[in-house]
Amino acid sequence: MILALAEKHISLTKTGSNYVGACPICGGGKNKDAFTVNVAKDFVNCYSCGFNADPVRFLRQIEGKTCPEAHRELGITCERVECPVWDKCSRGRGERTDQPAAPDPAQQRPTGPVIHQADTPAEKWQQKAAALVEHAHQQLLTSSLQLDYLAGRGLPREAVEKYRLGYLPEDYYRQRSAWGLPEEISEKTNKPKKLWLPQGIVIPWADPAGSGAIHRIRIRKQNLRDAKDPRYHWLPGSGNDIICLNPTAKAHVIVESDLDGLLIDWLAGDLVATVPLGSCSTRPKATAFESLQQSRRILVALDFDKPQWNEQKQRMVAPGAEACGWWSKTFPDTWKRWPVPDGKDPGEAFQAGIDLHQWVRDGLPPALRVEIKAPVVTTREETVTKTVAPDAGNDHSASLYSASAQGEVQEQQQASVAVVKIGTHQLHITDDKPTWEKLGKQGKTAYSINELQRMLDTVGTAGEYADHAKELLLCIKDEFSDGGYIEKTVKLGK
């Protein structure tokens, strides 16, 4: 296959079992036979400039074809499941035909995005992955240098332990069959490949379904081979789901890198869910998409790249900014472009001294900025207050959480008062009507629990009034309650 492609561009001479000629990239320099076509391996290599390619890459590099076009011309299906667009590519799963039949006018074309289910790794792989994660985690806990590196990126030891981050102090090679992976033959040695585990930070992701099994492992490589070598290594056999941290939250932040996702979750997980895509062109799959559909605000914080010239598109391109188009079309009412104020991503912003918690908070509508302070009991000594966290299994259910995400703010064994702070303004919330009346007589702003929920539901649709939250809240209270105590929730707005 590769021989026929190469012969279209250069003259070749047979030498033993191979063919040689001038490289179509560099010409071969002084050695006009530096370009070798290995027919047995279906591979080409130039010993002068280093260009090497299989048939797909040859068509892409030499003839300028796109990846799907190259696969289509060769009549093959792409098996690179780690590719960020593999599941939606016409040469990936093969779910779309190359020559689609004429559409049936009686059938309407889907108007929304096509969302795929994720692939789950094999049980054998999950077992090996769990052992690797534990080993790497222990290695990291004993490496002060790597712990300092992560702390400098905003992830202290407590975060390392929470997310089970790890470290491989050197490259490891394992038998692919031991991990349940199919055999692959090396183009260079013509021998079976081994599973490569590069030196670097190990970032495990658990099964989004909650089984606790390892779903995916990515390794942030410590050393790169060259400028084009990708920083993150997707461990073969991993599942391809897009992870959503804290999926029950009512707002989301979309970032690219895994470590940036963990950073936002660590610093602002009390406010938002975080979705690290791995690449700006990656799209969420069914699990994350379901959470995003319930979101009241989606802050798209893809890398703020400087525009660069794209030869194929013949124009300047900024991948992070261009990728926002999908988010604006898919979530037109809730998406918001929200690049960091300094640097290209949250990691750089943190190192520049940006308060990422405040940055996230500034991007949220007023109803999602509510902070719950320690409850204050009434003057009656027998009053006991029991605070109910948003989710007993959620690590972020400490002192701060979104009141608008909850049907109730407090559960009281007897009458009690919670203090809610929005900016410098304090609201007092109670489920007891006499207490509510007493607070009003004292000149304090008092709400019933249901009154607050009704108010927050409406404020959540007010978006652009974020800078006038105090005035808006007071107006809504006057508008809804008419000075009376509201005991039943009446849904307003969307």
Tab-separated table of C-alpha atoms in Angstrom:
chain	number	residue	atom	x	y	z
A	1	MET	CA	0.000	0.000	0.000
A	2	ILE	CA	2.724	2.494	0.980
A	3	LEU	CA	4.811	1.618	-2.096
A	4	ALA	CA	2.035	2.603	-4.501
A	5	LEU	CA	1.548	5.898	-2.664
A	6	ALA	CA	5.257	6.749	-2.670
A	7	GLU	CA	5.691	5.918	-6.361
A	8	LYS	CA	3.137	8.601	-7.225
A	9	HIS	CA	5.582	11.246	-5.970
A	10	ILE	CA	9.159	9.962	-6.389
A	11	SER	CA	11.221	7.492	-8.404
A	12	LEU	CA	12.249	4.441	-6.403
A	13	THR	CA	14.924	1.791	-6.845
A	14	LYS	CA	14.631	-1.698	-5.370
A	15	THR	CA	17.388	-2.513	-2.875
A	16	GLY	CA	17.021	-5.927	-1.299
A	17	SER	CA	13.503	-6.178	0.114
A	18	ASN	CA	13.098	-2.394	0.284
A	19	TYR	CA	12.882	0.537	-2.120
A	20	VAL	CA	14.918	3.720	-1.872
A	21	GLY	CA	14.823	7.175	-3.433
A	22	ALA	CA	14.836	10.917	-2.776
A	23	CYS	CA	12.711	12.024	0.175
A	24	PRO	CA	9.562	13.907	-0.924
A	25	ILE	CA	10.045	16.200	2.084
A	26	CYS	CA	13.756	17.118	2.068
A	27	GLY	CA	15.052	15.560	-1.148
A	28	GLY	CA	17.597	13.534	0.778
A	29	GLY	CA	20.366	16.135	0.833
A	30	LYS	CA	23.632	14.611	-0.360
A	31	ASN	CA	22.215	11.119	-0.002
A	32	LYS	CA	19.519	10.760	-2.642
A	33	ASP	CA	18.727	7.243	-1.341
A	34	ALA	CA	18.026	8.321	2.258
A	35	PHE	CA	14.303	7.677	1.826
A	36	THR	CA	13.397	4.007	2.387
A	37	VAL	CA	10.121	2.249	1.678
A	38	ASN	CA	9.722	-0.860	3.807
A	39	VAL	CA	7.117	-2.909	1.967
A	40	ALA	CA	6.894	-5.628	4.633
A	41	LYS	CA	6.067	-3.107	7.362
A	42	ASP	CA	4.098	-0.785	5.058
A	43	PHE	CA	6.180	2.093	6.354
A	44	VAL	CA	8.523	4.811	5.038
A	45	ASN	CA	11.458	6.517	6.723
A	46	CYS	CA	13.929	9.225	5.731
A	47	TYR	CA	17.344	8.923	7.357
A	48	SER	CA	18.157	12.495	6.395
A	49	CYS	CA	15.293	14.601	7.798
A	50	GLY	CA	13.645	11.969	10.036
A	51	PHE	CA	10.293	11.943	8.224
A	52	ASN	CA	8.487	8.626	8.764
A	53	ALA	CA	4.960	7.585	8.017
A	54	ASP	CA	2.445	4.824	7.568
A	55	PRO	CA	-0.008	5.136	4.641
A	56	VAL	CA	-2.395	7.373	6.584
A	57	ARG	CA	0.268	9.821	7.688
A	58	PHE	CA	1.824	9.779	4.211
A	59	LEU	CA	-1.443	10.933	2.655
A	60	ARG	CA	-1.882	13.593	5.314
A	61	GLN	CA	1.683	14.936	5.170
A	62	ILE	CA	2.441	14.603	1.464
A	63	GLU	CA	-0.975	15.051	-0.151
A	64	GLY	CA	-2.555	17.300	2.484
A	65	LYS	CA	-5.569	15.085	3.110
A	66	THR	CA	-7.522	15.164	6.352
A	67	CYS	CA	-7.403	12.139	8.629
A	68	PRO	CA	-10.894	10.865	7.608
A	69	GLU	CA	-10.070	11.466	3.928
A	70	ALA	CA	-6.868	9.441	4.224
A	71	HIS	CA	-8.642	6.533	5.922
A	72	ARG	CA	-11.443	6.700	3.379
A	73	GLU	CA	-9.046	6.585	0.414
A	74	LEU	CA	-7.261	3.604	1.929
A	75	GLY	CA	-10.541	1.890	2.785
A	76	ILE	CA	-9.663	1.349	6.435
A	77	THR	CA	-11.260	2.170	9.793
A	78	CYS	CA	-9.367	4.156	12.425
A	79	GLU	CA	-8.537	2.201	15.601
A	80	ARG	CA	-7.035	5.086	17.582
A	81	VAL	CA	-9.588	5.235	20.386
A	82	GLU	CA	-7.408	7.739	22.239
A	83	CYS	CA	-8.058	10.263	19.468
A	84	PRO	CA	-10.288	13.009	20.988
A	85	VAL	CA	-12.689	12.922	18.011
A	86	TRP	CA	-12.580	9.193	17.314
A	87	ASP	CA	-16.137	8.483	18.438
A	88	LYS	CA	-17.644	11.036	16.069
A	89	CYS	CA	-15.293	10.569	13.106
A	90	SER	CA	-16.607	8.921	9.950
A	91	ARG	CA	-13.617	6.549	9.986
A	92	GLY	CA	-13.712	5.835	13.725
A	93	ARG	CA	-16.507	3.594	14.893
A	94	GLY	CA	-17.778	3.450	11.341
A	95	GLU	CA	-21.225	4.537	12.457
A	96	ARG	CA	-21.585	6.797	9.423
A	97	THR	CA	-21.261	5.423	5.903
A	98	ASP	CA	-18.966	6.998	3.347
A	99	GLN	CA	-21.796	7.310	0.830
A	100	PRO	CA	-24.918	8.068	2.860
A	101	ALA	CA	-28.226	7.274	1.269
A	102	ALA	CA	-30.479	10.117	0.237
A	103	PRO	CA	-32.394	11.334	3.299
A	104	ASP	CA	-35.975	10.247	3.643
A	105	PRO	CA	-38.082	13.423	3.462
A	106	ALA	CA	-40.545	11.801	5.847
A	107	GLN	CA	-37.884	11.683	8.515
A	108	GLN	CA	-36.589	14.813	10.205
A	109	ARG	CA	-32.877	15.195	10.735
A	110	PRO	CA	-31.836	15.524	14.398
A	111	THR	CA	-31.408	19.157	15.347
A	112	GLY	CA	-29.327	18.630	18.481
A	113	PRO	CA	-25.754	17.375	18.921
A	114	VAL	CA	-24.977	13.679	18.571
A	115	ILE	CA	-23.933	12.450	22.016
A	116	HIS	CA	-22.205	9.081	22.339
A	117	GLN	CA	-22.038	6.577	25.141
A	118	ALA	CA	-18.558	5.980	26.539
A	119	ASP	CA	-16.514	2.809	26.209
A	120	THR	CA	-15.675	1.027	29.469
A	121	PRO	CA	-12.241	-0.595	29.926
A	122	ALA	CA	-11.955	-4.362	30.296
A	123	GLU	CA	-12.014	-5.861	33.785
A	124	LYS	CA	-8.460	-7.190	33.415
A	125	TRP	CA	-7.246	-3.706	32.520
A	126	GLN	CA	-9.076	-2.201	35.500
A	127	GLN	CA	-7.347	-4.634	37.870
A	128	LYS	CA	-3.905	-3.762	36.517
A	129	ALA	CA	-4.790	-0.071	36.542
A	130	ALA	CA	-5.797	-0.181	40.208
A	131	ALA	CA	-2.436	-1.751	41.130
A	132	LEU	CA	-0.563	0.836	39.074
A	133	VAL	CA	-2.447	3.726	40.676
A	134	GLU	CA	-1.684	2.471	44.188
A	135	HIS	CA	2.006	1.940	43.377
A	136	ALA	CA	2.360	5.345	41.737
A	137	HIS	CA	0.513	7.042	44.605
A	138	GLN	CA	2.955	5.657	47.156
A	139	GLN	CA	5.870	6.743	44.965
A	140	LEU	CA	4.507	10.285	44.839
A	141	LEU	CA	4.007	10.506	48.602
A	142	THR	CA	7.729	9.817	49.081
A	143	SER	CA	8.897	12.301	46.436
A	144	SER	CA	9.229	15.766	47.967
A	145	LEU	CA	10.303	17.189	44.600
A	146	GLN	CA	7.098	16.080	42.864
A	147	LEU	CA	4.917	17.055	45.822
A	148	ASP	CA	6.456	20.543	45.684
A	149	TYR	CA	5.780	20.693	41.941
A	150	LEU	CA	2.102	19.867	42.411
A	151	ALA	CA	1.790	22.258	45.356
A	152	GLY	CA	3.159	24.965	43.071
A	153	ARG	CA	0.267	24.163	40.740
A	154	GLY	CA	-2.240	24.577	43.559
A	155	LEU	CA	-2.551	20.898	44.523
A	156	PRO	CA	-1.102	20.360	48.033
A	157	ARG	CA	-0.596	16.959	49.626
A	158	GLU	CA	-4.226	16.869	50.776
A	159	ALA	CA	-5.328	17.202	47.152
A	160	VAL	CA	-2.827	14.552	46.061
A	161	GLU	CA	-4.355	12.130	48.555
A	162	LYS	CA	-7.933	13.035	47.646
A	163	TYR	CA	-7.444	12.523	43.904
A	164	ARG	CA	-5.025	9.573	44.321
A	165	LEU	CA	-2.410	11.229	42.136
A	166	GLY	CA	0.758	9.262	41.546
A	167	TYR	CA	4.255	9.410	40.109
A	168	LEU	CA	6.359	7.023	38.033
A	169	PRO	CA	10.061	7.792	38.648
A	170	GLU	CA	11.123	6.088	35.402
A	171	ASP	CA	9.736	4.597	32.207
A	172	TYR	CA	8.140	1.174	32.649
A	173	TYR	CA	7.383	-1.421	29.961
A	174	ARG	CA	4.827	-4.182	30.480
A	175	GLN	CA	3.404	-7.017	28.402
A	176	ARG	CA	0.279	-5.799	26.638
A	177	SER	CA	-1.369	-9.197	27.045
A	178	ALA	CA	-1.034	-8.915	30.842
A	179	TRP	CA	-3.307	-5.862	30.639
A	180	GLY	CA	-5.763	-7.595	28.326
A	181	LEU	CA	-4.622	-5.547	25.305
A	182	PRO	CA	-4.274	-6.956	21.777
A	183	GLU	CA	-0.834	-7.514	20.316
A	184	GLU	CA	0.751	-4.758	18.223
A	185	ILE	CA	3.830	-5.125	16.013
A	186	SER	CA	6.533	-2.434	16.051
A	187	GLU	CA	7.335	-0.927	12.647
A	188	LYS	CA	10.990	-0.530	13.665
A	189	THR	CA	11.776	-3.927	15.182
A	190	ASN	CA	9.017	-6.065	13.663
A	191	LYS	CA	8.503	-7.477	17.167
A	192	PRO	CA	5.487	-7.248	19.512
A	193	LYS	CA	5.206	-3.877	21.224
A	194	LYS	CA	5.143	-3.520	24.982
A	195	LEU	CA	2.856	-1.247	26.969
A	196	TRP	CA	4.760	1.954	27.658
A	197	LEU	CA	4.274	3.688	31.016
A	198	PRO	CA	6.296	6.926	30.768
A	199	GLN	CA	7.919	8.711	33.681
A	200	GLY	CA	5.652	11.403	35.056
A	201	ILE	CA	2.564	12.331	37.077
A	202	VAL	CA	-0.142	9.646	37.036
A	203	ILE	CA	-3.692	11.031	36.927
A	204	PRO	CA	-6.384	8.391	37.485
A	205	TRP	CA	-10.099	8.915	36.879
A	206	ALA	CA	-12.693	6.722	38.531
A	207	ASP	CA	-15.698	5.211	36.769
A	208	PRO	CA	-18.298	8.002	36.380
A	209	ALA	CA	-21.007	5.465	37.184
A	210	GLY	CA	-19.666	5.262	40.739
A	211	SER	CA	-18.338	1.694	40.797
A	212	GLY	CA	-14.978	2.883	42.136
A	213	ALA	CA	-13.060	1.087	39.375
A	214	ILE	CA	-10.389	2.967	37.420
A	215	HIS	CA	-11.883	4.192	34.169
A	216	ARG	CA	-9.000	6.116	32.655
A	217	ILE	CA	-5.344	6.892	33.302
A	218	ARG	CA	-3.434	9.771	31.808
A	219	ILE	CA	0.232	10.427	32.532
A	220	ARG	CA	1.715	13.908	32.368
A	221	LYS	CA	5.097	13.041	30.900
A	222	GLN	CA	8.122	14.467	32.652
A	223	ASN	CA	10.247	14.400	29.501
A	224	LEU	CA	9.246	15.154	25.912
A	225	ARG	CA	11.015	13.685	22.904
A	226	ASP	CA	10.630	16.850	20.827
A	227	ALA	CA	8.525	20.008	20.528
A	228	LYS	CA	5.661	18.120	18.883
A	229	ASP	CA	5.516	15.357	21.486
A	230	PRO	CA	2.195	15.635	23.396
A	231	ARG	CA	2.545	16.367	27.103
A	232	TYR	CA	-0.149	13.892	28.218
A	233	HIS	CA	-0.012	10.158	27.516
A	234	TRP	CA	-3.359	8.367	27.303
A	235	LEU	CA	-2.737	4.872	28.652
A	236	PRO	CA	-3.963	2.345	26.043
A	237	GLY	CA	-7.008	0.396	27.188
A	238	SER	CA	-8.435	3.333	29.152
A	239	GLY	CA	-12.108	4.182	28.882
A	240	ASN	CA	-12.923	7.284	26.855
A	241	ASP	CA	-15.597	8.934	29.003
A	242	ILE	CA	-15.291	12.629	29.809
A	243	ILE	CA	-15.190	13.038	33.580
A	244	CYS	CA	-17.411	15.501	35.440
A	245	LEU	CA	-16.224	16.315	38.958
A	246	ASN	CA	-19.031	17.145	41.399
A	247	PRO	CA	-21.756	16.493	38.762
A	248	THR	CA	-24.704	17.540	40.970
A	249	ALA	CA	-23.553	21.170	41.071
A	250	LYS	CA	-25.695	23.767	39.320
A	251	ALA	CA	-22.830	25.399	37.421
A	252	HIS	CA	-19.906	23.993	35.438
A	253	VAL	CA	-16.415	25.049	34.379
A	254	ILE	CA	-14.964	23.580	31.178
A	255	VAL	CA	-11.154	23.309	31.013
A	256	GLU	CA	-8.652	21.408	28.882
A	257	SER	CA	-5.990	19.728	31.004
A	258	ASP	CA	-6.592	17.171	33.736
A	259	LEU	CA	-4.484	19.018	36.304
A	260	ASP	CA	-6.370	22.251	35.631
A	261	GLY	CA	-9.615	20.355	36.194
A	262	LEU	CA	-8.398	19.081	39.548
A	263	LEU	CA	-7.186	22.574	40.460
A	264	ILE	CA	-10.604	24.158	39.859
A	265	ASP	CA	-12.337	21.345	41.719
A	266	TRP	CA	-9.953	21.708	44.664
A	267	LEU	CA	-10.282	25.488	44.919
A	268	ALA	CA	-13.870	26.088	43.770
A	269	GLY	CA	-15.625	22.737	43.996
A	270	ASP	CA	-18.025	24.249	46.513
A	271	LEU	CA	-19.383	26.407	43.680
A	272	VAL	CA	-19.158	24.380	40.481
A	273	ALA	CA	-18.682	21.080	38.726
A	274	THR	CA	-15.546	20.779	36.591
A	275	VAL	CA	-15.215	19.067	33.218
A	276	PRO	CA	-11.617	18.560	31.986
A	277	LEU	CA	-11.802	17.650	28.292
A	278	GLY	CA	-8.192	16.723	27.593
A	279	SER	CA	-8.400	18.659	24.317
A	280	CYS	CA	-10.384	21.706	23.231
A	281	SER	CA	-11.958	19.708	20.384
A	282	THR	CA	-13.252	16.907	22.639
A	283	ARG	CA	-16.992	16.776	23.256
A	284	PRO	CA	-18.734	15.481	26.410
A	285	LYS	CA	-20.331	12.068	26.268
A	286	ALA	CA	-23.691	11.005	27.664
A	287	THR	CA	-22.862	11.066	31.397
A	288	ALA	CA	-21.277	14.521	31.464
A	289	PHE	CA	-23.771	15.863	28.925
A	290	GLU	CA	-26.687	14.962	31.200
A	291	SER	CA	-25.114	16.967	34.019
A	292	LEU	CA	-24.422	19.907	31.709
A	293	GLN	CA	-28.046	19.987	30.571
A	294	GLN	CA	-29.064	20.748	34.162
A	295	SER	CA	-26.499	23.519	34.540
A	296	ARG	CA	-27.509	27.124	35.143
A	297	ARG	CA	-24.140	28.459	33.992
A	298	ILE	CA	-21.369	26.829	31.913
A	299	LEU	CA	-18.105	28.766	32.105
A	300	VAL	CA	-16.026	27.740	29.094
A	301	ALA	CA	-12.418	28.319	30.149
A	302	LEU	CA	-10.596	26.594	27.292
A	303	ASP	CA	-6.967	27.610	26.834
A	304	PHE	CA	-6.547	31.214	25.732
A	305	ASP	CA	-4.200	30.520	22.811
A	306	LYS	CA	-2.506	33.134	20.693
A	307	PRO	CA	-3.776	32.906	17.098
A	308	GLN	CA	-1.419	30.987	14.807
A	309	TRP	CA	-1.392	30.491	11.066
A	310	ASN	CA	-3.106	27.265	9.972
A	311	GLU	CA	-1.773	26.118	6.615
A	312	GLN	CA	-4.707	23.840	5.879
A	313	LYS	CA	-7.354	26.479	6.668
A	314	GLN	CA	-5.214	29.297	5.238
A	315	ARG	CA	-6.019	31.647	8.104
A	316	MET	CA	-5.131	32.514	11.694
A	317	VAL	CA	-6.578	30.046	14.193
A	318	ALA	CA	-6.911	30.058	18.004
A	319	PRO	CA	-8.117	26.507	18.841
A	320	GLY	CA	-9.543	27.332	22.280
A	321	ALA	CA	-11.585	30.255	21.002
A	322	GLU	CA	-12.811	28.383	17.922
A	323	ALA	CA	-13.899	25.399	20.012
A	324	CYS	CA	-16.289	27.694	21.867
A	325	GLY	CA	-18.558	27.630	18.832
A	326	TRP	CA	-19.847	24.167	19.717
A	327	TRP	CA	-20.586	25.223	23.290
A	328	SER	CA	-22.430	28.373	22.215
A	329	LYS	CA	-24.622	26.407	19.800
A	330	THR	CA	-25.267	23.490	22.157
A	331	PHE	CA	-25.906	25.499	25.341
A	332	PRO	CA	-26.930	28.961	24.060
A	333	ASP	CA	-28.751	29.980	27.269
A	334	THR	CA	-26.152	28.909	29.817
A	335	TRP	CA	-22.705	29.006	28.196
A	336	LYS	CA	-20.298	31.875	28.814
A	337	ARG	CA	-16.781	32.342	27.470
A	338	TRP	CA	-14.690	32.791	30.609
A	339	PRO	CA	-10.927	32.804	29.982
A	340	VAL	CA	-8.637	33.326	32.951
A	341	PRO	CA	-7.581	36.965	33.519
A	342	ASP	CA	-3.865	36.114	33.373
A	343	GLY	CA	-2.088	33.361	31.430
A	344	LYS	CA	-3.585	30.875	29.006
A	345	ASP	CA	-5.139	28.436	31.495
A	346	PRO	CA	-6.098	28.118	35.195
A	347	GLY	CA	-2.699	26.632	36.072
A	348	GLU	CA	-0.844	29.671	34.771
A	349	ALA	CA	-3.393	31.997	36.343
A	350	PHE	CA	-2.879	30.379	39.750
A	351	GLN	CA	0.875	30.760	39.457
A	352	ALA	CA	0.329	34.423	38.551
A	353	GLY	CA	-1.504	34.944	41.848
A	354	ILE	CA	-5.091	34.963	40.557
A	355	ASP	CA	-7.752	33.995	43.119
A	356	LEU	CA	-9.432	31.212	41.129
A	357	HIS	CA	-12.287	30.797	43.600
A	358	GLN	CA	-13.198	34.454	43.145
A	359	TRP	CA	-12.687	34.184	39.383
A	360	VAL	CA	-15.195	31.311	39.227
A	361	ARG	CA	-17.604	33.115	41.539
A	362	ASP	CA	-17.501	36.254	39.397
A	363	GLY	CA	-18.707	34.239	36.429
A	364	LEU	CA	-21.813	32.888	38.179
A	365	PRO	CA	-25.300	34.412	38.311
A	366	PRO	CA	-26.333	35.895	41.692
A	367	ALA	CA	-28.330	32.891	42.855
A	368	LEU	CA	-25.300	30.634	42.595
A	369	ARG	CA	-23.036	32.916	44.626
A	370	VAL	CA	-24.864	32.437	47.921
A	371	GLU	CA	-22.626	31.404	50.794
A	372	ILE	CA	-24.041	29.653	53.875
A	373	LYS	CA	-22.366	30.779	57.082
A	374	ALA	CA	-22.475	28.984	60.409
A	375	PRO	CA	-26.091	28.890	61.615
A	376	VAL	CA	-27.143	31.160	64.480
A	377	VAL	CA	-29.700	29.772	66.958
A	378	THR	CA	-32.586	31.854	68.219
A	379	THR	CA	-32.668	33.356	71.677
A	380	ARG	CA	-34.546	30.327	73.016
A	381	GLU	CA	-32.054	28.079	74.781
A	382	GLU	CA	-33.849	24.835	73.805
A	383	THR	CA	-33.424	25.602	70.115
A	384	VAL	CA	-31.187	23.101	68.326
A	385	THR	CA	-29.965	23.627	64.759
A	386	LYS	CA	-29.060	20.753	62.457
A	387	THR	CA	-27.306	21.769	59.242
A	388	VAL	CA	-28.006	19.546	56.242
A	389	ALA	CA	-25.226	19.434	53.625
A	390	PRO	CA	-26.148	19.313	49.947
A	391	ASP	CA	-24.923	15.731	49.573
A	392	ALA	CA	-23.658	13.494	52.332
A	393	GLY	CA	-21.255	11.826	49.894
A	394	ASN	CA	-19.922	15.055	48.453
A	395	ASP	CA	-16.520	16.248	49.666
A	396	HIS	CA	-17.549	19.839	49.009
A	397	SER	CA	-20.444	19.911	51.476
A	398	ALA	CA	-18.532	21.858	54.105
A	399	SER	CA	-19.382	25.431	55.025
A	400	LEU	CA	-20.069	26.749	51.545
A	401	TYR	CA	-22.509	25.524	48.949
A	402	SER	CA	-25.075	26.863	46.552
A	403	ALA	CA	-28.378	27.491	48.270
A	404	SER	CA	-30.113	27.551	44.908
A	405	ALA	CA	-29.037	23.970	44.303
A	406	GLN	CA	-31.008	22.764	47.277
A	407	GLY	CA	-34.717	22.395	47.923
A	408	GLU	CA	-34.004	23.469	51.493
A	409	VAL	CA	-31.232	25.349	53.214
A	410	GLN	CA	-31.619	23.986	56.720
A	411	GLU	CA	-33.494	21.268	58.550
A	412	GLN	CA	-34.405	22.193	62.102
A	413	GLN	CA	-35.422	20.052	64.990
A	414	GLN	CA	-36.896	23.243	66.435
A	415	ALA	CA	-37.070	26.847	65.249
A	416	SER	CA	-33.674	28.165	64.108
A	417	VAL	CA	-32.080	30.854	62.036
A	418	ALA	CA	-29.381	30.576	59.353
A	419	VAL	CA	-27.416	33.604	58.188
A	420	VAL	CA	-26.886	33.853	54.430
A	421	LYS	CA	-24.335	36.355	53.154
A	422	ILE	CA	-24.423	37.883	49.667
A	423	GLY	CA	-21.567	40.334	49.391
A	424	THR	CA	-21.817	42.417	52.579
A	425	HIS	CA	-25.566	41.978	52.924
A	426	GLN	CA	-26.957	39.444	55.411
A	427	LEU	CA	-30.222	37.554	55.059
A	428	HIS	CA	-31.834	35.602	57.922
A	429	ILE	CA	-33.656	32.373	57.078
A	430	THR	CA	-36.059	30.480	59.326
A	431	ASP	CA	-38.793	27.869	59.059
A	432	ASP	CA	-40.627	29.323	62.079
A	433	LYS	CA	-43.227	32.052	61.435
A	434	PRO	CA	-43.041	33.670	64.918
A	435	THR	CA	-39.254	33.847	64.597
A	436	TRP	CA	-39.640	35.326	61.110
A	437	GLU	CA	-41.950	38.020	62.483
A	438	LYS	CA	-39.593	38.762	65.369
A	439	LEU	CA	-36.635	39.205	63.032
A	440	GLY	CA	-38.661	41.625	60.935
A	441	LYS	CA	-39.481	43.724	63.978
A	442	GLN	CA	-35.754	43.849	64.773
A	443	GLY	CA	-35.133	45.411	61.364
A	444	LYS	CA	-33.445	42.349	59.913
A	445	THR	CA	-34.099	40.971	56.432
A	446	ALA	CA	-35.866	37.664	57.064
A	447	TYR	CA	-37.004	34.916	54.706
A	448	SER	CA	-38.759	31.630	55.053
A	449	ILE	CA	-36.967	28.674	53.495
A	450	ASN	CA	-39.516	28.356	50.701
A	451	GLU	CA	-39.536	32.088	50.146
A	452	LEU	CA	-35.774	32.045	49.666
A	453	GLN	CA	-35.971	29.143	47.224
A	454	ARG	CA	-38.670	30.907	45.233
A	455	MET	CA	-36.570	34.036	45.142
A	456	LEU	CA	-33.387	32.222	44.109
A	457	ASP	CA	-35.122	30.373	41.288
A	458	THR	CA	-36.116	33.698	39.782
A	459	VAL	CA	-32.833	35.491	40.445
A	460	GLY	CA	-31.121	32.610	38.656
A	461	THR	CA	-32.721	33.783	35.404
A	462	ALA	CA	-31.643	37.381	35.908
A	463	GLY	CA	-28.049	36.818	34.691
A	464	GLU	CA	-26.990	40.338	33.806
A	465	TYR	CA	-28.039	41.746	37.223
A	466	ALA	CA	-25.113	40.110	38.987
A	467	ASP	CA	-23.668	43.430	40.107
A	468	HIS	CA	-26.980	44.484	41.661
A	469	ALA	CA	-27.741	41.329	43.636
A	470	LYS	CA	-28.586	43.089	46.886
A	471	GLU	CA	-31.086	45.488	45.354
A	472	LEU	CA	-32.614	42.796	43.192
A	473	LEU	CA	-33.111	40.409	46.094
A	474	LEU	CA	-34.834	43.045	48.194
A	475	CYS	CA	-37.109	44.008	45.309
A	476	ILE	CA	-38.055	40.397	44.718
A	477	LYS	CA	-38.876	39.901	48.380
A	478	ASP	CA	-41.217	42.882	48.312
A	479	GLU	CA	-42.748	41.743	45.029
A	480	PHE	CA	-43.399	38.154	46.103
A	481	SER	CA	-44.276	38.273	49.765
A	482	ASP	CA	-46.300	41.504	50.042
A	483	GLY	CA	-44.958	41.670	53.565
A	484	GLY	CA	-46.418	38.274	54.473
A	485	TYR	CA	-44.897	34.933	55.387
A	486	ILE	CA	-44.765	32.467	52.447
A	487	GLU	CA	-45.342	28.871	53.510
A	488	LYS	CA	-45.692	27.122	50.149
A	489	THR	CA	-43.251	27.123	47.259
A	490	VAL	CA	-44.627	28.400	43.970
A	491	LYS	CA	-42.283	27.788	41.001
A	492	LEU	CA	-41.585	30.855	38.923
A	493	GLY	CA	-39.460	31.353	35.812
A	494	LYS	CA	-37.951	28.404	33.958
